[in-house]
C-alpha atoms as a printed R data frame, in Angstrom:
    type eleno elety resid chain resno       x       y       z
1   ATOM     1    CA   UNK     A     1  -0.101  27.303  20.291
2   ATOM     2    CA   UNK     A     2   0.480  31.264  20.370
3   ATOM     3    CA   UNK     A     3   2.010  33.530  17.463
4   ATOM     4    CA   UNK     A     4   2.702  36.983  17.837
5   ATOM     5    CA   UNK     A     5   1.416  37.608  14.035
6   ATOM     6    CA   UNK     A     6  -1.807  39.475  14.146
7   ATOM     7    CA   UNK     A     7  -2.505  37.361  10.852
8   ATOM     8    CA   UNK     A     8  -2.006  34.184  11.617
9   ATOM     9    CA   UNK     A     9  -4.516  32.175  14.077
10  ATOM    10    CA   UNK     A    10  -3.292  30.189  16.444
11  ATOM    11    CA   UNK     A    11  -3.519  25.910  16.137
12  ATOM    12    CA   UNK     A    12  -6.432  24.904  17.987
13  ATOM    13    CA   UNK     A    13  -4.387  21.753  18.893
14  ATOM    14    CA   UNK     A    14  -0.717  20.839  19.920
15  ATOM    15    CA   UNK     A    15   0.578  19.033  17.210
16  ATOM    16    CA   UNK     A    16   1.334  16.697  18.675
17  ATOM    17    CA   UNK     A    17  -2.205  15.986  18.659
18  ATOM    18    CA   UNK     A    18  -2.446  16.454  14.734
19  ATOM    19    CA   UNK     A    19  -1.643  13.905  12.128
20  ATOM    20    CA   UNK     A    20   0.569  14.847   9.759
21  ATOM    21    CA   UNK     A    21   0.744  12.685   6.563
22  ATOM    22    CA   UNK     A    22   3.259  11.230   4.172
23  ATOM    23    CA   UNK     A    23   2.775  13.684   1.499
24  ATOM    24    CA   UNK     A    24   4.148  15.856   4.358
25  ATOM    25    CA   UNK     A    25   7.291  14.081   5.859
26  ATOM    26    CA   UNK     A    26  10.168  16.542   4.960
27  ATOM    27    CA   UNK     A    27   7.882  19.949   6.401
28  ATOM    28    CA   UNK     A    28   9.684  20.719   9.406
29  ATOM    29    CA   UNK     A    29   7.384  21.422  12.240
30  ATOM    30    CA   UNK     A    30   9.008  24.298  13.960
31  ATOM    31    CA   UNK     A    31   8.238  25.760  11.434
32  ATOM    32    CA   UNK     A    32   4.621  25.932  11.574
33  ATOM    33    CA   UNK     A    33   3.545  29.093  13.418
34  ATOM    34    CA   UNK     A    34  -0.170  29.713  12.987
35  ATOM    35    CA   UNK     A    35  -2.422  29.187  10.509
36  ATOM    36    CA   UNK     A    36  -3.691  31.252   7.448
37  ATOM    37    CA   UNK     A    37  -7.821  31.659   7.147
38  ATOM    38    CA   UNK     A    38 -10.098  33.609   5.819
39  ATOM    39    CA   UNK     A    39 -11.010  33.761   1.209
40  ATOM    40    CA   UNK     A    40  -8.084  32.342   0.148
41  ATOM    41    CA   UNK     A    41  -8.016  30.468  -2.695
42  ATOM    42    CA   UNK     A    42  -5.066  27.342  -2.018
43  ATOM    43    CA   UNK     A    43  -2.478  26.233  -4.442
44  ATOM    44    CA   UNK     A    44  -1.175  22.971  -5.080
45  ATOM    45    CA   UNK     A    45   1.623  21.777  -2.525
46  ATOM    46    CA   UNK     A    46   0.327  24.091   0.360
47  ATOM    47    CA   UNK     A    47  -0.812  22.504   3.897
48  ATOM    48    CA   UNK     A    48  -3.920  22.728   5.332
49  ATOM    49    CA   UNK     A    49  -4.738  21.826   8.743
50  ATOM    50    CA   UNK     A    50  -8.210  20.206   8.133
51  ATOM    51    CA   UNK     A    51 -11.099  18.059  10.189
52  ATOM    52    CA   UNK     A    52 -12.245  15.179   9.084
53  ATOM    53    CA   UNK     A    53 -16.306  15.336   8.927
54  ATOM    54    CA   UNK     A    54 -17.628  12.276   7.279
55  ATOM    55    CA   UNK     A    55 -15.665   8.947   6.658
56  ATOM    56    CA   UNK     A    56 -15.972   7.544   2.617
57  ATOM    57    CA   UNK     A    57 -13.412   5.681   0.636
58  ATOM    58    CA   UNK     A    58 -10.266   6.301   2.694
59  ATOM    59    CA   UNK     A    59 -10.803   5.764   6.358
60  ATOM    60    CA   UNK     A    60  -7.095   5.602   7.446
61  ATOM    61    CA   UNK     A    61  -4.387   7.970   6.538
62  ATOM    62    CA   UNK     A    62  -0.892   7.264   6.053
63  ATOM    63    CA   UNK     A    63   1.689   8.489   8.739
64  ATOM    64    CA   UNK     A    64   5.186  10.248   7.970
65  ATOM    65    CA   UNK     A    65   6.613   7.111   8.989
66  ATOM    66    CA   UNK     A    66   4.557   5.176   6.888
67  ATOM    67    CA   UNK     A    67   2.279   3.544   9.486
68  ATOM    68    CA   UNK     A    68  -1.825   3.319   8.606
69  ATOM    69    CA   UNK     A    69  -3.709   5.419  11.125
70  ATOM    70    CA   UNK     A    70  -7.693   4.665  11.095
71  ATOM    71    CA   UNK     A    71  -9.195   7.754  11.018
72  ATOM    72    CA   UNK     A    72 -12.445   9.091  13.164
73  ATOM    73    CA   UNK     A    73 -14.562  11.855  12.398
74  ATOM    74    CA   UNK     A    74 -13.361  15.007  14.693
75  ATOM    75    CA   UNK     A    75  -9.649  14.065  13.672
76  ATOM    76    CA   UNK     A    76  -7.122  16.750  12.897
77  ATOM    77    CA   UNK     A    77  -5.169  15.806   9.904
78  ATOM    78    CA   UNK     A    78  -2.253  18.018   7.816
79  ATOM    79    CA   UNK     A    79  -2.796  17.522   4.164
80  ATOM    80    CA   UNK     A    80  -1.303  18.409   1.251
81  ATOM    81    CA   UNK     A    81  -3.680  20.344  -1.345
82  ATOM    82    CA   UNK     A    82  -2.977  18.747  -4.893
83  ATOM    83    CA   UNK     A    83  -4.572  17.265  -8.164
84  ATOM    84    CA   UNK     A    84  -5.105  13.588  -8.338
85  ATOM    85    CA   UNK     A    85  -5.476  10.880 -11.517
86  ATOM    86    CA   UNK     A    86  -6.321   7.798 -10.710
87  ATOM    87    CA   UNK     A    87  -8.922   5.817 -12.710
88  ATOM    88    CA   UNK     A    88  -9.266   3.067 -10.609
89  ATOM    89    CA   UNK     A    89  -9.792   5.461  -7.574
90  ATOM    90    CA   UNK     A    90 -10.278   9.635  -8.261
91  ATOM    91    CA   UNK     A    91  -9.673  12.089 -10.719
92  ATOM    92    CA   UNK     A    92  -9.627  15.413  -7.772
93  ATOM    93    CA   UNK     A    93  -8.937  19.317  -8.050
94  ATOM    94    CA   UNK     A    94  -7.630  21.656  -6.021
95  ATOM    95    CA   UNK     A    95 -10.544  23.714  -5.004
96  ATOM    96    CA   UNK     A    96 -11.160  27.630  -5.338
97  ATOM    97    CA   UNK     A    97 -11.272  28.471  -1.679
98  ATOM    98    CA   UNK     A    98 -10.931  27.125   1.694
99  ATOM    99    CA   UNK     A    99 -14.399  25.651   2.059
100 ATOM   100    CA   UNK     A   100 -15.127  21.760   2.663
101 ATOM   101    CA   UNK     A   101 -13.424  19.385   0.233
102 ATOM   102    CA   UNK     A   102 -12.123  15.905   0.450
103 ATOM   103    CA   UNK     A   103  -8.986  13.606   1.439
104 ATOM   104    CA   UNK     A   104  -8.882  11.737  -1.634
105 ATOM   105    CA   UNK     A   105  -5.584   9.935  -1.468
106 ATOM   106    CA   UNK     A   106  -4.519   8.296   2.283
107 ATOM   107    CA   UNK     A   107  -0.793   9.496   1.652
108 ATOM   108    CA   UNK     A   108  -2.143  12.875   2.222
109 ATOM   109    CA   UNK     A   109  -3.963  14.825  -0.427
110 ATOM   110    CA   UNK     A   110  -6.825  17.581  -0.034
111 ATOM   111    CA   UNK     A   111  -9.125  18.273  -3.539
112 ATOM   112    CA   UNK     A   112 -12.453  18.232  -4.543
113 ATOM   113    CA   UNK     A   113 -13.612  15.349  -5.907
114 ATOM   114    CA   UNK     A   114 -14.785  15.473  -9.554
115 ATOM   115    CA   UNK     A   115 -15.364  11.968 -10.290
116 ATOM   116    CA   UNK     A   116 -14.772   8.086  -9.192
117 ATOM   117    CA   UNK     A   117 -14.407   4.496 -10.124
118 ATOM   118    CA   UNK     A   118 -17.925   3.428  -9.873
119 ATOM   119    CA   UNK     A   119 -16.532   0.875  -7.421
120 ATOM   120    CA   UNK     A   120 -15.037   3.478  -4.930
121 ATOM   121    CA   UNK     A   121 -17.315   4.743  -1.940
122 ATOM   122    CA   UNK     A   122 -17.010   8.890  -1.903
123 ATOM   123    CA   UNK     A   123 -14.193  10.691  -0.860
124 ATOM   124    CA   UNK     A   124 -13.883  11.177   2.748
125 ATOM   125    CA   UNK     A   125 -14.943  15.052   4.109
126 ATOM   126    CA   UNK     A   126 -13.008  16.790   5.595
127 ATOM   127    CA   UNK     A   127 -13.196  20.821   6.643
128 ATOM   128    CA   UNK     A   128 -10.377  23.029   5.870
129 ATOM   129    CA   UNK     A   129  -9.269  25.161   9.147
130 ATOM   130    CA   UNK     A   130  -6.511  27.065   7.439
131 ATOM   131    CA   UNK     A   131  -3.415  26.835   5.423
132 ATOM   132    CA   UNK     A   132  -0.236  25.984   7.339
133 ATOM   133    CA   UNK     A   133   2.229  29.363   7.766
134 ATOM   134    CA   UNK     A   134   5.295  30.793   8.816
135 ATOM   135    CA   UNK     A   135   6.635  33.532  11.362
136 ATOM   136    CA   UNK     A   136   6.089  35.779   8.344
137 ATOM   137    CA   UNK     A   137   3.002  35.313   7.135
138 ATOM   138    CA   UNK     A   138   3.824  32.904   4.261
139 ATOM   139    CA   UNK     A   139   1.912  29.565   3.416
140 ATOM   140    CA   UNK     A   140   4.132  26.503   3.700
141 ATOM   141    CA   UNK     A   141   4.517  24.427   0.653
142 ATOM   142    CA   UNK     A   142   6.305  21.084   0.035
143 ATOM   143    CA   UNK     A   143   8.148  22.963  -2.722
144 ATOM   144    CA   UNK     A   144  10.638  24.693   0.763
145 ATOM   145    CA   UNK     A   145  11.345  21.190   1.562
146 ATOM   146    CA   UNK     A   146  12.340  19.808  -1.254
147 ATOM   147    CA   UNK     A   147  15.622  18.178  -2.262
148 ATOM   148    CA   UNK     A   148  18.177  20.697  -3.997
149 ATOM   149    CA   UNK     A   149  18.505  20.707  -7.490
150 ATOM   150    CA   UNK     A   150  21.169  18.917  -8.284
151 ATOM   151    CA   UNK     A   151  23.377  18.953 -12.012
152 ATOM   152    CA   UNK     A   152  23.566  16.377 -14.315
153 ATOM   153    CA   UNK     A   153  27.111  14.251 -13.427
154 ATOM   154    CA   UNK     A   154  29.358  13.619 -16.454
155 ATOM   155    CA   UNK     A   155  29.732  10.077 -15.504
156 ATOM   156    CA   UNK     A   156  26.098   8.889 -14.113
157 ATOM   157    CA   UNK     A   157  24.967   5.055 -13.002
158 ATOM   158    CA   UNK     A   158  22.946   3.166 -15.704
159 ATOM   159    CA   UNK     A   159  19.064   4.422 -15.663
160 ATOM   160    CA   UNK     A   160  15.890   2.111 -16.510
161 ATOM   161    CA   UNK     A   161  12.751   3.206 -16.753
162 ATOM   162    CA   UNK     A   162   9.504   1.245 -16.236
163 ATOM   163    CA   UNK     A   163   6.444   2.386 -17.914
164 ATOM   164    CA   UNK     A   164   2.975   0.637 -18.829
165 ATOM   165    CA   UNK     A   165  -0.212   0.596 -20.616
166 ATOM   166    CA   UNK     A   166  -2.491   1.805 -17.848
167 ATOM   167    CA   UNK     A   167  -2.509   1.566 -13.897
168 ATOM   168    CA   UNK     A   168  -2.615  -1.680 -12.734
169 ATOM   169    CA   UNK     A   169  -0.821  -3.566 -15.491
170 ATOM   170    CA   UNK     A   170   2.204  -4.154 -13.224
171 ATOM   171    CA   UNK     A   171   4.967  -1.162 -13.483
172 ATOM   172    CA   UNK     A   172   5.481  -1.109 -10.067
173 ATOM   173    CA   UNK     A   173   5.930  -4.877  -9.457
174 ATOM   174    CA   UNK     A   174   8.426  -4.940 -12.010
175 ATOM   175    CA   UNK     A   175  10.453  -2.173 -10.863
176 ATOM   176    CA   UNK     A   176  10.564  -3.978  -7.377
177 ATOM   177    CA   UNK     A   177  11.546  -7.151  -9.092
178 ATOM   178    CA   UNK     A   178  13.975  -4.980 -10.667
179 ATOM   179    CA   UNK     A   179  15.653  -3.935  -7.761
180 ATOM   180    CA   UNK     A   180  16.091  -6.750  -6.579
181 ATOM   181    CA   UNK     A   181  17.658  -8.672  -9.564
182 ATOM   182    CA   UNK     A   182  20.482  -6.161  -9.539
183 ATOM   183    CA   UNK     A   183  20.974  -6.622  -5.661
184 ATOM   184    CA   UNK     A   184  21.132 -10.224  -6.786
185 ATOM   185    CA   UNK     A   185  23.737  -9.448  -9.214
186 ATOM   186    CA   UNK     A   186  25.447  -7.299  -6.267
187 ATOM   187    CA   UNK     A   187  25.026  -4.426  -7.630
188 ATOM   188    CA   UNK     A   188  23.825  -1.213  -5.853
189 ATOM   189    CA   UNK     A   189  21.055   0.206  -6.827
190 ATOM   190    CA   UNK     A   190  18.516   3.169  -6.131
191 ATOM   191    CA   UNK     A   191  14.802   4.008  -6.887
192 ATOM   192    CA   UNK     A   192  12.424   6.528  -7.689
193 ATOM   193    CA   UNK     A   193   9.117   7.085  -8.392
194 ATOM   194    CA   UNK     A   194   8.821  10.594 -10.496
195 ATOM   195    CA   UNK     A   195   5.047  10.792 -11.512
196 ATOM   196    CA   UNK     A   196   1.834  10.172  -9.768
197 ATOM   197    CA   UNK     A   197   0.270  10.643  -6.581
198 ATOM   198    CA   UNK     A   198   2.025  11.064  -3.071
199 ATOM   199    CA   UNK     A   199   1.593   7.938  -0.993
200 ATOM   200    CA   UNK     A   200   4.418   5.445   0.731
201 ATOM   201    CA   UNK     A   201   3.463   2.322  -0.301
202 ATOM   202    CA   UNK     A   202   5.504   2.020  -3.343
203 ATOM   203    CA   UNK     A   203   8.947   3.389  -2.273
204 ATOM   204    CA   UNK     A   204   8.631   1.608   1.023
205 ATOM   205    CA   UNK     A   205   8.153  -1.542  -0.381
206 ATOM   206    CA   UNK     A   206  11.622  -0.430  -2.939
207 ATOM   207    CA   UNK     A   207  13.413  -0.170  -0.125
208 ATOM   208    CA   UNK     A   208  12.429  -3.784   1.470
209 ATOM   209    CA   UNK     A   209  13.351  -4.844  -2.056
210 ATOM   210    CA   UNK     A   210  17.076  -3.524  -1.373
211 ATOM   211    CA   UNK     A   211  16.990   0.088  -3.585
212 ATOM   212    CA   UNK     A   212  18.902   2.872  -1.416
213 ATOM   213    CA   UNK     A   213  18.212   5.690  -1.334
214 ATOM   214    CA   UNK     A   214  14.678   5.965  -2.909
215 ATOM   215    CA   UNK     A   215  13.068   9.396  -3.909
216 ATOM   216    CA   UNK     A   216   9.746  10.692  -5.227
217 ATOM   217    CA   UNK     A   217   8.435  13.551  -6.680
218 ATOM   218    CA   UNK     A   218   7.329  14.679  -2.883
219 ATOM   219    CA   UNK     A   219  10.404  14.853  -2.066
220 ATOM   220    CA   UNK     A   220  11.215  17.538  -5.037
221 ATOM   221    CA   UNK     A   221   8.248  19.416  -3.560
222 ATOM   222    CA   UNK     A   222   5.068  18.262  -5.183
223 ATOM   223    CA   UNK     A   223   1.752  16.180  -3.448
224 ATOM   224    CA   UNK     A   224   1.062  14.867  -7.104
225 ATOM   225    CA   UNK     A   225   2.122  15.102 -10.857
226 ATOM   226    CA   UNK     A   226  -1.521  15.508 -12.277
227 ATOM   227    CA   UNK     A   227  -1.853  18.980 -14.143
228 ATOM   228    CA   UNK     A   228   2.100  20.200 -13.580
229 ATOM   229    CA   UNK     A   229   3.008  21.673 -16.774
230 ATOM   230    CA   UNK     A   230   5.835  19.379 -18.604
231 ATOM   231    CA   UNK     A   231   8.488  21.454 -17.694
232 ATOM   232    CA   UNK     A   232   7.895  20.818 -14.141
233 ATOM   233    CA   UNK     A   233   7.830  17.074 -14.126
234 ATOM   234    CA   UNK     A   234  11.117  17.403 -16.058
235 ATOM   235    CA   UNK     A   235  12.269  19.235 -13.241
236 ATOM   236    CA   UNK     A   236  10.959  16.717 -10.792
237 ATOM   237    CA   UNK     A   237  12.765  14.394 -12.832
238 ATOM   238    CA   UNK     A   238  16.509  15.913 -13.041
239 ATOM   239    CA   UNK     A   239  16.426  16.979  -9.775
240 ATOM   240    CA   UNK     A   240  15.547  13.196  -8.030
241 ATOM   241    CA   UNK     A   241  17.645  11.456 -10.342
242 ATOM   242    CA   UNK     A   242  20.675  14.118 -10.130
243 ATOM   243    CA   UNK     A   243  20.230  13.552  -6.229
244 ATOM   244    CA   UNK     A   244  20.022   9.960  -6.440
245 ATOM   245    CA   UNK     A   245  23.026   9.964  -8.964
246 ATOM   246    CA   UNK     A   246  24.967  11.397  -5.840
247 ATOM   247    CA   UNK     A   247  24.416   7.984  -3.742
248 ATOM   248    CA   UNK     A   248  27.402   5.912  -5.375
249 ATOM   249    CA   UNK     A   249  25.197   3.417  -7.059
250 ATOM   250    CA   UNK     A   250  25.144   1.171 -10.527
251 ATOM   251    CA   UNK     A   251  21.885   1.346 -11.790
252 ATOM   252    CA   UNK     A   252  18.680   3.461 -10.826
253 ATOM   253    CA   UNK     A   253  15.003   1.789 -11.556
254 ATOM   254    CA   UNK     A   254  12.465   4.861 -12.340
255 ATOM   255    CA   UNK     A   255   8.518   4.351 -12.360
256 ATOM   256    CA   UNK     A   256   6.460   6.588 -14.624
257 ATOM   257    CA   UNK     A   257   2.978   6.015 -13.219
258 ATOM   258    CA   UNK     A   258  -0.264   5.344 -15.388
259 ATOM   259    CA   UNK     A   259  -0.318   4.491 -18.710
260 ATOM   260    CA   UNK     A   260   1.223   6.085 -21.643
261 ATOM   261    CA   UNK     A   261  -2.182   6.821 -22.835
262 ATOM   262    CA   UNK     A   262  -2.450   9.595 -20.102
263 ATOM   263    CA   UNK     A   263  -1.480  12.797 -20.854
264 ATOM   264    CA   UNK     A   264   1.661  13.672 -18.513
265 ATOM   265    CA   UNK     A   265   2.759  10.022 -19.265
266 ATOM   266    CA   UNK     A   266   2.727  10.322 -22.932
267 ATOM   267    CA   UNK     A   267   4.628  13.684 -22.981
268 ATOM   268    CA   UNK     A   268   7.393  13.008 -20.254
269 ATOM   269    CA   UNK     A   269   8.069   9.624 -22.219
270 ATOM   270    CA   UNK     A   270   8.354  11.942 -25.600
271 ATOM   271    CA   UNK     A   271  10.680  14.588 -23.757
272 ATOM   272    CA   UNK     A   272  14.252  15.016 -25.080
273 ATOM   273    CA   UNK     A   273  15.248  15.570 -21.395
274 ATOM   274    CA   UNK     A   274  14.239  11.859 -20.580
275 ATOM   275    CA   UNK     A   275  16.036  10.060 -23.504
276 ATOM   276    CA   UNK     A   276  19.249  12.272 -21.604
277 ATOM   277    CA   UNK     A   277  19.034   9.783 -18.810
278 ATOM   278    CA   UNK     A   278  17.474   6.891 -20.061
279 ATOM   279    CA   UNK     A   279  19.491   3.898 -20.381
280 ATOM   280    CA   UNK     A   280  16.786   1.306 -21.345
281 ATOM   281    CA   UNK     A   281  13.109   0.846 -20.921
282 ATOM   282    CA   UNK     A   282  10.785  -2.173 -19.118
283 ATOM   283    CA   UNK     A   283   7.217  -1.993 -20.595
284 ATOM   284    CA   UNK     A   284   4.495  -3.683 -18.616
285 ATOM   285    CA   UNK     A   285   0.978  -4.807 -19.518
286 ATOM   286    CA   UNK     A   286  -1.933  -6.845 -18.487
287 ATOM   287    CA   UNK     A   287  -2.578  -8.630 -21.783
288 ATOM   288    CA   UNK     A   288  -0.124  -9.605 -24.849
289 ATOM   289    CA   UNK     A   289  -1.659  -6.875 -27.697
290 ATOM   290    CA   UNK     A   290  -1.267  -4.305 -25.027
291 ATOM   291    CA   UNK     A   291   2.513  -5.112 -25.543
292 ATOM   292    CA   UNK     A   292   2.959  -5.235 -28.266
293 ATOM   293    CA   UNK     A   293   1.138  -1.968 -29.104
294 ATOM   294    CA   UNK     A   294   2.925  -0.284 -26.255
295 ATOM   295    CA   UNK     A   295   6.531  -2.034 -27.481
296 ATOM   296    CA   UNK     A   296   5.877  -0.400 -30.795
297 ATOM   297    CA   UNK     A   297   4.399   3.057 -29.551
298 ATOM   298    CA   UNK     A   298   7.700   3.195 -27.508
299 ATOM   299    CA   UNK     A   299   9.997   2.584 -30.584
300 ATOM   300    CA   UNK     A   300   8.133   5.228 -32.782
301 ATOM   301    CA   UNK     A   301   9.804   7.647 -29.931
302 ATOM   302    CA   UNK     A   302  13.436   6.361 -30.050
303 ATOM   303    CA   UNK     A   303  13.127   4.764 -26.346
304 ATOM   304    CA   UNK     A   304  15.242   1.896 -26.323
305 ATOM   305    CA   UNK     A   305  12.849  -1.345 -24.774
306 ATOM   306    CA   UNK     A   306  15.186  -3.629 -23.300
307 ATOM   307    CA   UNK     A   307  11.812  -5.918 -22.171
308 ATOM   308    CA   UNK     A   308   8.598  -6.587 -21.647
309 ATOM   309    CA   UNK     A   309   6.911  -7.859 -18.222
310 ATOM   310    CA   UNK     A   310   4.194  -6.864 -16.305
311 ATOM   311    CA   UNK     A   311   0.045  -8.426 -14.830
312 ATOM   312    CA   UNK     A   312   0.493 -11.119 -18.599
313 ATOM   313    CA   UNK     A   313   3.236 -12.602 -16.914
314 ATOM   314    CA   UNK     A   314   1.550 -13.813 -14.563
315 ATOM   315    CA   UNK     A   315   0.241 -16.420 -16.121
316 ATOM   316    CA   UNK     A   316   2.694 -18.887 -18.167
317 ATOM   317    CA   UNK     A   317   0.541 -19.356 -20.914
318 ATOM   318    CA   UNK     A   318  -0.044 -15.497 -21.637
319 ATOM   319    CA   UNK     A   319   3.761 -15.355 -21.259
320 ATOM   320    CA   UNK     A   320   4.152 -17.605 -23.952
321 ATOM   321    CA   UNK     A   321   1.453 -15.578 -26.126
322 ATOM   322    CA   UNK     A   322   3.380 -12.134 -25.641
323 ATOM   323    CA   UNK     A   323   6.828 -13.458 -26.411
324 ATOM   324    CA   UNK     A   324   5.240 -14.988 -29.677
325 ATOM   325    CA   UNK     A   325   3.984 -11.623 -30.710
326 ATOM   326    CA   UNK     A   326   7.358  -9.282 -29.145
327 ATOM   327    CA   UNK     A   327  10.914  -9.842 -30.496
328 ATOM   328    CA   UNK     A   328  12.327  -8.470 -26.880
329 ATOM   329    CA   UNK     A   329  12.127 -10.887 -23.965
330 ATOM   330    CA   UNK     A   330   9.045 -11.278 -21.968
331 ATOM   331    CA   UNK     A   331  10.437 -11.586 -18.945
332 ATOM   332    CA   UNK     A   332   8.630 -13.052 -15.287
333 ATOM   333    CA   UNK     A   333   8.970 -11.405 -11.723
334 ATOM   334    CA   UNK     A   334  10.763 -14.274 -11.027
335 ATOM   335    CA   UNK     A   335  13.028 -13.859 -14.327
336 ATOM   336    CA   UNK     A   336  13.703 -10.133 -13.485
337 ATOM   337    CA   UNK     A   337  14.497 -11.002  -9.614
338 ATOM   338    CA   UNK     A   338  17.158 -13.632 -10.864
339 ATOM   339    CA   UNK     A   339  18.642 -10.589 -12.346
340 ATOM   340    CA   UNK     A   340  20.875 -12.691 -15.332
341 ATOM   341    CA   UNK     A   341  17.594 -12.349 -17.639
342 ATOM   342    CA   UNK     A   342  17.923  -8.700 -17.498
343 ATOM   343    CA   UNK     A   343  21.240  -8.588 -18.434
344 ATOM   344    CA   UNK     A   344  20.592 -10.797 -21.352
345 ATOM   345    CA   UNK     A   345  18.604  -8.661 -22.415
346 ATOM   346    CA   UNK     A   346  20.348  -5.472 -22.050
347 ATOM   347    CA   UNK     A   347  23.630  -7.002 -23.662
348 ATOM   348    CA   UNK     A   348  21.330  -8.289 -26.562
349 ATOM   349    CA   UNK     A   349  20.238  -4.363 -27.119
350 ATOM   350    CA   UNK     A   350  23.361  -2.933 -26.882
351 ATOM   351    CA   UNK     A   351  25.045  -5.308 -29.799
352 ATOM   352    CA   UNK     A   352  22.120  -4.514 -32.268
353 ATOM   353    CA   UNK     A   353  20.983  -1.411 -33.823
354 ATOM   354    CA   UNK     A   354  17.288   0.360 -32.375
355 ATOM   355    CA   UNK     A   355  14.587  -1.169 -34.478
356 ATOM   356    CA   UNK     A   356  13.400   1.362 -37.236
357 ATOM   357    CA   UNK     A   357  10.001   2.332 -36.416
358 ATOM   358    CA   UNK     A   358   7.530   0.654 -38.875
């Protein structure tokens, strides 16, 4: 590839050749015109065209049409630079400069790697070759792809949330289960997925559970969630569930990923702007106390909890221990695929008065 910008350098592959990840799927390629090198010191959300040079944790990277690709050392791969929380995986950084970092998420995410689960191999290497840029000059972001900010309607569909002690405890199996029990009820219904890190895996599997369309915060032009100031992730927020509101559906099912111990968790779930749209809240956990603390931690904020579900369900028994200790419904996958549980629920909240906090 050849640019007439004495800045930029040129690709050192078609790209054709390259493999550009999910994190990346709305950057349109014609616009890519050289790349950026040099002391630069990368944001979050900017592309990097970068080699992979040792093989650790992630050894396949996820495709823009959601296919795994195994990965070999030598491999050109487009990444998106960004911060990433996970605790069963990577907390990551966007580094300083251009030097050698890692691919520490496989839907597409370049950082440094500041610490892992102690059960996680290291990051894979990779070596930066440049930022991804324009005609002009300009480093491409995520953030000129993203989906148009789009006003709050007057008359919206209904919108649940599902949120959870911790990663793991079974958010995003209940928001599938979700989905589906309202396309059981044959209802319409859309998805989203507004905090975490980019990867496919969880709105693809939304939309085999029937949600149309389904949006994430990569699509309103962020790799990740992890260190965006509040205001931000409200953004992220209003702007997928404005566009979603546009789709002619009944209800929307929103993830909030982690736990509400973790700190962009805890304030999103606090912010006035979320209690605008929310409609009712699913809380998931792994064990019955974590419900009930979470239940109550919920309350003390004015969210509405329509039900309880999550990892304890699982297991009939547990089940049984959680609904003796919660006064909303502890409801199975099974119970919230059926999709008449749900609505028990919901009609049994909306004919009683919010529990005072204690």
């Amino acid at each position: 590839m050849t640019t007439e910008n004495p800045v930029l350098q040129a690709l050192p592959r078609p790209l054709s050749e390259i493999r550009f990840a999910y994190t990346t799927r709305r950057v349109c390629h014609a616009d890519i015109a050289g790349l950026l090198t040099g002391p630069r010191r990368p944001a979050a959300g900017q592309l990097v065209l970068a080699e992979i040079e040792e093989l650790g944790q992630h050894r396949q990277i996820e495709l823009v049409s959601g296919r795994k690709s195994k990965l070999f050392v030598g491999n050109l791969v487009v990444l998106a630079y960004g911060n990433r929380y996970a605790p069963d995986q990577f907390e990551a950084l966007v580094p300083d400069d251009l030097g050698p970092c890692h691919m520490v998420a496989g839907g597409g995410m370049a950082a440094r790697e500041v610490a892992r689960h102690a059960g996680m191999a290291p990051a894979t290497r990779i070596r930066p070759l440049g930022l991804l840029a324009n005609a002009a000059g300009a480093p491409l972001t995520l953030a000129d792809y993203a989906l148009p900010p789009a006003p709050r309607p007057s008359v919206r569909p209904q919108v649940y949330f599902v949120c959870g002690t911790s990663m793991n405890s079974g958010k995003t199996y209940t928001a599938h289960e979700l989905v589906r029990g309202f396309c059981a009820l044959g209802l319409a219904v859309a998805a989203a997925k507004i905090t975490g890190t980019g990867a496919g895996n969880d709105p693809w599997r939304l939309v085999d559970c029937g949600a149309k369309p389904v949006y994430d915060f990569t699509d309103a032009g962020h790799p990740s969630t992890y260190k965006l100031p509040m205001a931000a992730i409200e953004d992220v927020m209003d702007c997928v569930l404005g566009n979603l509101c546009t789709s002619g559906v009944d209800a929307i099912v929103v993830e909030i990923a982690d736990g509400i111990g973790q700190a962009e968790t805890a304030a999103l779930l606090e912010s006035p702007r979320l209690r605008v749209w929310c409609d009712g809240v699913l809380f998931a956990a792994a064990d019955p106390l974590a419900a009930q603390a979470g239940v109550q931690w919920l309350r003390e904020r004015r969210l509405p909890v329509l039900a309880a579900s999550g990892l304890m369900t699982a297991v009939p028994l547990v089940q049984v221990e959680a609904q003796g200790l919660l006064d909303v419904p502890v409801l199975s996958a099974e119970e919230l695929a059926a999709g008449t549980p749900f609505i028990t629920a919901l009609n049994q909240l909306k004919s009683a008065a919010l529990p005072e906090a204690a």
